[in-house]
PDB file of C-alpha atoms in Angstrom:
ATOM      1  CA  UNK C   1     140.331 120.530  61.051  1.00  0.00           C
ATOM      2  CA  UNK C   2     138.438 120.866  64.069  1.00  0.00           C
ATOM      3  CA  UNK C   3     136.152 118.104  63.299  1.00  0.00           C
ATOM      4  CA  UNK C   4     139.042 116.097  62.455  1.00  0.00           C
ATOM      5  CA  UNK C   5     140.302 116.442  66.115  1.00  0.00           C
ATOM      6  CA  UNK C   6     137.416 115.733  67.586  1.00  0.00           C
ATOM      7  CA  UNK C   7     136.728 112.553  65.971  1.00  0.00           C
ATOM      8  CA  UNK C   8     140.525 111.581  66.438  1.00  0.00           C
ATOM      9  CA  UNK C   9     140.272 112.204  70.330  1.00  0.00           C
ATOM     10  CA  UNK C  10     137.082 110.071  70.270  1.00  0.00           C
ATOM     11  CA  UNK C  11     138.704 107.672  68.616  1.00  0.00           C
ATOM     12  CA  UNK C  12     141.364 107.261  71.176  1.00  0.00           C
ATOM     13  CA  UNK C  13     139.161 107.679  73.867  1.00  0.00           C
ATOM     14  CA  UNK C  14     137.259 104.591  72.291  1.00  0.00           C
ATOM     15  CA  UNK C  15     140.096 102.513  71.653  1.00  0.00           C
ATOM     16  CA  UNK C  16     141.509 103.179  75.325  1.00  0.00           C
ATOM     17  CA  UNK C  17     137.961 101.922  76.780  1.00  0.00           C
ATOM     18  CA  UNK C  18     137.756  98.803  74.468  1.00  0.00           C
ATOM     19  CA  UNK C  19     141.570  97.782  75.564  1.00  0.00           C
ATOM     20  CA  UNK C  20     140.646  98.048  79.421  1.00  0.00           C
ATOM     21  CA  UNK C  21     137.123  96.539  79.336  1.00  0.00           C
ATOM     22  CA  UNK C  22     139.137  93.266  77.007  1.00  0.00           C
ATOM     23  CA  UNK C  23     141.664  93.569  79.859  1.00  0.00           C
ATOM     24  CA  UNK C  24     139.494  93.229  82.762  1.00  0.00           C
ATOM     25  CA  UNK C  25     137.684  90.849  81.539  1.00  0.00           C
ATOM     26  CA  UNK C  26     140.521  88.203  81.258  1.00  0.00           C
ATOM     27  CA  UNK C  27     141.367  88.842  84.491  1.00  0.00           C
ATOM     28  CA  UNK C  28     138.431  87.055  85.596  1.00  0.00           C
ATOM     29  CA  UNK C  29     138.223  84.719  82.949  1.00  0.00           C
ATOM     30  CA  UNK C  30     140.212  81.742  84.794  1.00  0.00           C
ATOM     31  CA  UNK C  31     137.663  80.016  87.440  1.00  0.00           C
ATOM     32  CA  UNK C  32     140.781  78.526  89.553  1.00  0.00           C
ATOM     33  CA  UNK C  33     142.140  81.515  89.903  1.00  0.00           C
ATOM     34  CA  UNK C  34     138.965  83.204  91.242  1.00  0.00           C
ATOM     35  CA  UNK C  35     138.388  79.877  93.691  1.00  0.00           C
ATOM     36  CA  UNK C  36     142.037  80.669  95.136  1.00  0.00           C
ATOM     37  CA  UNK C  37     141.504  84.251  95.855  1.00  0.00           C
ATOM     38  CA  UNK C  38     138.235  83.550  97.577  1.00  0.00           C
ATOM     39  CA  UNK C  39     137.967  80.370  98.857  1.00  0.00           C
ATOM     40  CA  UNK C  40     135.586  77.763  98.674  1.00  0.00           C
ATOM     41  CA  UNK C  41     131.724  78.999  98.550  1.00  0.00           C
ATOM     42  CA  UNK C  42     128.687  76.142  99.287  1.00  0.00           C
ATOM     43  CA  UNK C  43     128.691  73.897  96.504  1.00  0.00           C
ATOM     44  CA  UNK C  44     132.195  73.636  95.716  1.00  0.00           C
ATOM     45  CA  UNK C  45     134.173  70.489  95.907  1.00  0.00           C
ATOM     46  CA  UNK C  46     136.936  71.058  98.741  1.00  0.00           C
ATOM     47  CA  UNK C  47     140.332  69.473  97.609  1.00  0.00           C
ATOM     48  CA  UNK C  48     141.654  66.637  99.891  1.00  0.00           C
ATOM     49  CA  UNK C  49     144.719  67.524 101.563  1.00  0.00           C
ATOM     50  CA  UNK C  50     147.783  65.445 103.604  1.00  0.00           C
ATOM     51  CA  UNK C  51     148.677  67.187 106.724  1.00  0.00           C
ATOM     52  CA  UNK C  52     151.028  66.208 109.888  1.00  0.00           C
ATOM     53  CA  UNK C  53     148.582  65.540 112.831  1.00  0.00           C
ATOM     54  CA  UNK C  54     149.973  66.092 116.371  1.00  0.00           C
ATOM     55  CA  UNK C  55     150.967  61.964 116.272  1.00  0.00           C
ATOM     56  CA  UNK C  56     153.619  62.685 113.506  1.00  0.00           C
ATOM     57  CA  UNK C  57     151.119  60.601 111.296  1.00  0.00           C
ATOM     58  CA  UNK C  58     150.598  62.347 107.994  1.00  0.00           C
ATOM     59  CA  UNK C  59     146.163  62.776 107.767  1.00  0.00           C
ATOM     60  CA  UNK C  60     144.020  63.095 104.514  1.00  0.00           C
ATOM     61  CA  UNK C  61     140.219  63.182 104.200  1.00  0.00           C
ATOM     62  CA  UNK C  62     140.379  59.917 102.044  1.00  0.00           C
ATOM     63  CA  UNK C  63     141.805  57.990 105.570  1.00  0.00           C
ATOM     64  CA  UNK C  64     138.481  58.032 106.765  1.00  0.00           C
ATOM     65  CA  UNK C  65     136.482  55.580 104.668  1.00  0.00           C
ATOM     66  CA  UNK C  66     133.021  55.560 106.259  1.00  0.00           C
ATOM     67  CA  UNK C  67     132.544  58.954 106.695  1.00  0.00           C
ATOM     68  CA  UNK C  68     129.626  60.333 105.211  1.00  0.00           C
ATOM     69  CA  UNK C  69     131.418  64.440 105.754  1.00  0.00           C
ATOM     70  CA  UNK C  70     133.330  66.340 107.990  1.00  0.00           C
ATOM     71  CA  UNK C  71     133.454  69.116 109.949  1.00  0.00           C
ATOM     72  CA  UNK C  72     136.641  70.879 109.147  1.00  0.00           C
ATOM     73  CA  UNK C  73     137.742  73.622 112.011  1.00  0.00           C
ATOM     74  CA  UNK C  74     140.597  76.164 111.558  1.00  0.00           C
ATOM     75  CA  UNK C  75     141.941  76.820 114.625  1.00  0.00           C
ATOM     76  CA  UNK C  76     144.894  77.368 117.189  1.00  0.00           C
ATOM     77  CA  UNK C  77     146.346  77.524 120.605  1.00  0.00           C
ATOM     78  CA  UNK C  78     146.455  80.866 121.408  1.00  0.00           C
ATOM     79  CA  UNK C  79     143.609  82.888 119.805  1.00  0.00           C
ATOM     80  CA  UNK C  80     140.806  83.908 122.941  1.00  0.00           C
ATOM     81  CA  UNK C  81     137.664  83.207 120.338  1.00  0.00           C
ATOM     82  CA  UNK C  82     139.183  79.502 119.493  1.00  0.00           C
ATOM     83  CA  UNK C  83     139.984  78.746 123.551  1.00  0.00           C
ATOM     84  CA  UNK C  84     136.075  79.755 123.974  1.00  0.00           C
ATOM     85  CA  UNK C  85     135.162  76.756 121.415  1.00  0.00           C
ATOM     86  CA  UNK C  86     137.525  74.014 122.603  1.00  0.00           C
ATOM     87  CA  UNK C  87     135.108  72.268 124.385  1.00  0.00           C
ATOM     88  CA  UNK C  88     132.058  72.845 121.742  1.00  0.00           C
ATOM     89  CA  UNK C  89     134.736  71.347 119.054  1.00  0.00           C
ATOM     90  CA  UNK C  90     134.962  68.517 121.152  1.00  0.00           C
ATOM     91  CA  UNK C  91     131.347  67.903 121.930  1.00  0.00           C
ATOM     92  CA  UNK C  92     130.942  68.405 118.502  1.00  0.00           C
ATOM     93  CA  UNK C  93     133.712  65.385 117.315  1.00  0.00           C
ATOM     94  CA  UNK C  94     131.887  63.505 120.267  1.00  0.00           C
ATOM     95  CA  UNK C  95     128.180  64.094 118.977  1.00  0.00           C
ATOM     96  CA  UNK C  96     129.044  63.586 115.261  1.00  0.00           C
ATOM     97  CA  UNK C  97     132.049  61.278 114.611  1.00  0.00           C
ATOM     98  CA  UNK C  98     129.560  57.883 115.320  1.00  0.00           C
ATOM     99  CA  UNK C  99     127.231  59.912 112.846  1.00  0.00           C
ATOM    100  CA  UNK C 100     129.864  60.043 109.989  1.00  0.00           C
ATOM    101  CA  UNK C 101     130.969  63.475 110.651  1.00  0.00           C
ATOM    102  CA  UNK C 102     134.536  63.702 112.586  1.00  0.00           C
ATOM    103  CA  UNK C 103     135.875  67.219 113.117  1.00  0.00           C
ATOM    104  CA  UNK C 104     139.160  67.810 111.269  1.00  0.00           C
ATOM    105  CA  UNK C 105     141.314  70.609 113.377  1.00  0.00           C
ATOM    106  CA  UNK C 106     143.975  72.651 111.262  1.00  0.00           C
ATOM    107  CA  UNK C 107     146.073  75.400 112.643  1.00  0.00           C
ATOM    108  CA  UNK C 108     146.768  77.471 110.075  1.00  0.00           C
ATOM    109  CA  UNK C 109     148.801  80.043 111.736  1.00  0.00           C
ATOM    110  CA  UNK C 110     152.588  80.695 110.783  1.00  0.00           C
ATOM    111  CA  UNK C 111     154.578  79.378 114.256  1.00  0.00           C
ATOM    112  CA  UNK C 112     157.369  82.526 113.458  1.00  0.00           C
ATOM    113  CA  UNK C 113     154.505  84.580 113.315  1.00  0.00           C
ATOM    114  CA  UNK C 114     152.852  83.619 116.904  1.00  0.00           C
ATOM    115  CA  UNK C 115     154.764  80.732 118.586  1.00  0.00           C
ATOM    116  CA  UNK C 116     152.210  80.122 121.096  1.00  0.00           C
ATOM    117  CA  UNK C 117     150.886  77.790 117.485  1.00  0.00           C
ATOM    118  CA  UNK C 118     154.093  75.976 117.222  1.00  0.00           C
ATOM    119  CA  UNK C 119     153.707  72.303 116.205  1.00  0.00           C
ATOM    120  CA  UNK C 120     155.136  71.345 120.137  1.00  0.00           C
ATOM    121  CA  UNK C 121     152.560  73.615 121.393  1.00  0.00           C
ATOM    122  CA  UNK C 122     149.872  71.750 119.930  1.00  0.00           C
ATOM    123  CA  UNK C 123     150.840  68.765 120.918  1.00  0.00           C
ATOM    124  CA  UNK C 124     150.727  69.873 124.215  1.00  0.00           C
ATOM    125  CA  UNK C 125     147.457  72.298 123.787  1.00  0.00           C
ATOM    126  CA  UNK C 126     146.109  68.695 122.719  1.00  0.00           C
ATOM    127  CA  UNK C 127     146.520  66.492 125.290  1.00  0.00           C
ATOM    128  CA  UNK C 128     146.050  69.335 127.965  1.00  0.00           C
ATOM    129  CA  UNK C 129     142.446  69.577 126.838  1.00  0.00           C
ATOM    130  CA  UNK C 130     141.702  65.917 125.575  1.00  0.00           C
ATOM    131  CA  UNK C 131     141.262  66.608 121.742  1.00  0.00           C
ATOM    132  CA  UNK C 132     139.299  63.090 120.382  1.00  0.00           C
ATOM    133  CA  UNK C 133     140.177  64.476 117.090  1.00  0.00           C
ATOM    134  CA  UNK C 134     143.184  65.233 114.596  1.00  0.00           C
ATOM    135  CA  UNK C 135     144.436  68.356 114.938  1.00  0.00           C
ATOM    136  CA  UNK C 136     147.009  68.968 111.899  1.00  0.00           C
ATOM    137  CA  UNK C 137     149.474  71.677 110.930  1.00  0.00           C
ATOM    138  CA  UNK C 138     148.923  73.958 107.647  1.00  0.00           C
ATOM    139  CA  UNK C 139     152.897  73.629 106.944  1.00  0.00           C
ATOM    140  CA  UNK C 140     153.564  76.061 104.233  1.00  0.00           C
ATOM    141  CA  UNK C 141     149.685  77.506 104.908  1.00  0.00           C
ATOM    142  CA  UNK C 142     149.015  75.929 101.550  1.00  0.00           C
ATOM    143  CA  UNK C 143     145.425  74.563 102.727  1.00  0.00           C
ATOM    144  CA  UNK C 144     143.365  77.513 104.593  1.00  0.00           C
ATOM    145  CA  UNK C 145     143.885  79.668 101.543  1.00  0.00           C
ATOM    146  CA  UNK C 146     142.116  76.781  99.041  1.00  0.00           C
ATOM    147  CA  UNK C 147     139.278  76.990 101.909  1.00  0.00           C
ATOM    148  CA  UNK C 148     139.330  80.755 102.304  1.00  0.00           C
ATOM    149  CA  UNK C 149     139.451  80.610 106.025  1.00  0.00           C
ATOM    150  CA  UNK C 150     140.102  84.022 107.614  1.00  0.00           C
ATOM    151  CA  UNK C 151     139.638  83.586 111.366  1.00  0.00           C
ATOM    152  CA  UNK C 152     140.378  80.910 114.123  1.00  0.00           C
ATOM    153  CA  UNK C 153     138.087  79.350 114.629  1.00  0.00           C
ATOM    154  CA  UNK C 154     136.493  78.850 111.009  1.00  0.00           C
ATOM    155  CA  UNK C 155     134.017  76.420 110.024  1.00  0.00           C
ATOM    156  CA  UNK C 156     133.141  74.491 107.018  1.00  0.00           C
ATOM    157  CA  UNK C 157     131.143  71.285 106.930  1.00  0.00           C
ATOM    158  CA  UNK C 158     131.278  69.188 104.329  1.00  0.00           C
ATOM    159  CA  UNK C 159     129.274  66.376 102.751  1.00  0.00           C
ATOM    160  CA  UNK C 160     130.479  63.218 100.884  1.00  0.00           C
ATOM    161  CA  UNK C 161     128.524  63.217  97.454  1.00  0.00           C
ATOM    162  CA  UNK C 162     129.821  60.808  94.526  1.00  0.00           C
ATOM    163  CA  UNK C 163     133.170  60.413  95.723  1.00  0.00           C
ATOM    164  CA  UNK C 164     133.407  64.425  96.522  1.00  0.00           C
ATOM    165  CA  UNK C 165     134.166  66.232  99.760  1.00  0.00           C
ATOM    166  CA  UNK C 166     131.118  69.405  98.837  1.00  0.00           C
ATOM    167  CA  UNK C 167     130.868  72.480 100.978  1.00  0.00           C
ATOM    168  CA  UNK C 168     127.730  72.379 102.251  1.00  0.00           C
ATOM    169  CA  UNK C 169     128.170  75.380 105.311  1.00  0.00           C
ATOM    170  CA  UNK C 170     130.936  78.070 105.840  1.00  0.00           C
ATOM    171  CA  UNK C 171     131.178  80.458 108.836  1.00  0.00           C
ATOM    172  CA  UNK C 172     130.677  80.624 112.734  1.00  0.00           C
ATOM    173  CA  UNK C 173     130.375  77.280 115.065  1.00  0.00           C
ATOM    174  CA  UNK C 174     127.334  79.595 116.442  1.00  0.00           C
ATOM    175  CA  UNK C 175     126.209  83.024 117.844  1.00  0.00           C
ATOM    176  CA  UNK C 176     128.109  83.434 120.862  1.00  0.00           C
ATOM    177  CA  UNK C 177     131.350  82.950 121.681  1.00  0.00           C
ATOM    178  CA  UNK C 178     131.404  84.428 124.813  1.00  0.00           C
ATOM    179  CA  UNK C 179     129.251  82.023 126.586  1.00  0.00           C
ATOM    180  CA  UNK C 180     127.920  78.628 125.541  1.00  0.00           C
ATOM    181  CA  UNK C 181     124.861  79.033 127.670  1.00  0.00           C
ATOM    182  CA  UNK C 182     123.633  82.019 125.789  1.00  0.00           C
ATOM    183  CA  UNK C 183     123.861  80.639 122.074  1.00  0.00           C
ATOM    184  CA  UNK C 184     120.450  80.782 120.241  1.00  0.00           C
ATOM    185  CA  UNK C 185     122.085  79.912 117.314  1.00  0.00           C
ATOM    186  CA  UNK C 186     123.985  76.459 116.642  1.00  0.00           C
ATOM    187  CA  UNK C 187     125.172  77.389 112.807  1.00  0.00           C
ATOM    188  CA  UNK C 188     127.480  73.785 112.967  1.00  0.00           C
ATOM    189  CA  UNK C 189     125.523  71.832 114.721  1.00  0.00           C
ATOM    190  CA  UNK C 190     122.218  72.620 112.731  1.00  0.00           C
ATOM    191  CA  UNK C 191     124.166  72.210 109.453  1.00  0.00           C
ATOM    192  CA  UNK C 192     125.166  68.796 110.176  1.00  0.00           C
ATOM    193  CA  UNK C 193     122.135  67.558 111.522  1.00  0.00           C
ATOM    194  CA  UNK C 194     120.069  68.526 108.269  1.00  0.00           C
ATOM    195  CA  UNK C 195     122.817  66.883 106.274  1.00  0.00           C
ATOM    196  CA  UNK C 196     122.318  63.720 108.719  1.00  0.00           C
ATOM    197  CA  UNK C 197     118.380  63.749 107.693  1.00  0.00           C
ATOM    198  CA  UNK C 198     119.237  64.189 104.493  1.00  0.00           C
ATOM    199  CA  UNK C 199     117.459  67.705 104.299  1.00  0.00           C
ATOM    200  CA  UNK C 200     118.854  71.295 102.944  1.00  0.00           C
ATOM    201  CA  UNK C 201     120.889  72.840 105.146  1.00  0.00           C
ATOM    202  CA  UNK C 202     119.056  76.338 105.912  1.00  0.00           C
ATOM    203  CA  UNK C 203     121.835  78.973 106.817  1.00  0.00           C
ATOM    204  CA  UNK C 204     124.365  78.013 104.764  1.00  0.00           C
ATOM    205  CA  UNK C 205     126.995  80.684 105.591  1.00  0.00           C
ATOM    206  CA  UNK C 206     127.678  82.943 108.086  1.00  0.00           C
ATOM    207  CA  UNK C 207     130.185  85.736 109.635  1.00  0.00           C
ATOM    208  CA  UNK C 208     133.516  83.366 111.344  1.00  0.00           C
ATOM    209  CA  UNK C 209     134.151  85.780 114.336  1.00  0.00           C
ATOM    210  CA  UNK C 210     137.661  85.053 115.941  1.00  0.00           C
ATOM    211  CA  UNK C 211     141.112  86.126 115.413  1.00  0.00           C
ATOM    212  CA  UNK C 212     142.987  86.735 111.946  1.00  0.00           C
ATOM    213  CA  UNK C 213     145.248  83.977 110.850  1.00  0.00           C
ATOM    214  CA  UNK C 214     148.545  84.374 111.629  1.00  0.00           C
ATOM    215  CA  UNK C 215     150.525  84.494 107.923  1.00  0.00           C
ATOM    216  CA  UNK C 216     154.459  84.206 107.009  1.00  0.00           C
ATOM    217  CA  UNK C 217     155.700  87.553 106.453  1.00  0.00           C
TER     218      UNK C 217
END
């Protein structure tokens, strides 16, 4: 009898671990759901998307037909980290746009949340600083979540291959936010460049350092 209980607990024991290892595993058995939770990683293909730029004019990758990528920028009015990079956006749009590479400027940031990033204020944000690029609204923040952007600002360059917009660097705009004098490090700029020459880009990904984006509650 007590060998009887024994195997009859192991038995249970054995069945419990086969049900939650089965379990588990479907939970990560769907690819688009993993992509959603975590974003894009280098080598995806990043989804096109149709966003309201600060003109009213509705924007999608696809608009820009001789592009050869993008640099795609989360960012806002009122986080400290993305008023530091304004001006390196911009140089950047200005250095790369003739090259094929136009920054794309989202703010993903819920307006009821922080209302410093309502749609009026970056219209105004905009023409206070002289953006040369679109800078669109996440309505819904339906689009930073594909991406997996988690801070403003938020990189991620991508190159046109076959017809598809791939993720080719994630992360920082480069190693010092404080001061543009002291960067070292130009994580964007260097990305793009090697992508220009046609060469591997060598730091594909690094840590975004700015503020958290601003979500619906």
């Amino acid at each position: 009898m007590k060998n009887l209980k024994i195997l009859m607990t192991a038995f249970v024991v054995a069945l419990g671990l086969l049900s939650f290892t089965t379990t588990d595993h479907d939970k990560g058995s769907n690819p688009k759901e993993n992509t959603a939770a975590k974003g894009y990683e280098v080598g995806d293909e990043a989804a096109d998307f149709k966003l309201k730029n600060i003109d009213g004019k509705m924007v999608s990758l696809s608009d820009f037909k001789s592009a050869k990528g993008f640099i795609v920028v989360f960012t806002c009015n009122h986080c400290p980290y993305a008023k530091k990079y304004e001006d390196r956006i911009i140089e950047l749009d200005k250095k790369y746009k003739s090259k094929g590479y136009p920054v794309i400027a989202i703010n993903p940031n819920d307006p009821d949340v922080q209302p410093e990033d309502g749609y009026q204020q970056m219209i105004e944000r905009a023409k206070q600083k002289g953006f040369t690029f679109p800078y669109l609204v996440d309505e819904g923040q339906k689009i930073y979540p594909l991406y997996g952007a988690t801070k403003t600002p938020h990189v991620f360059v991508l190159k046109k291959e076959s017809g598809k917009n791939i993720v080719k660097y994630i992360g920082a705009i480069d190693n010092n936010y404080d001061n543009p004098n002291d960067v070292s490090e130009h994580y964007a700029q260097d990305a793009v460049n090697a992508l220009i020459k046609e060469e591997p880009v060598k730091m594909t990904k690094t840590v975004a350092i700015g503020c958290t984006i601003k979500i619906k509650k």
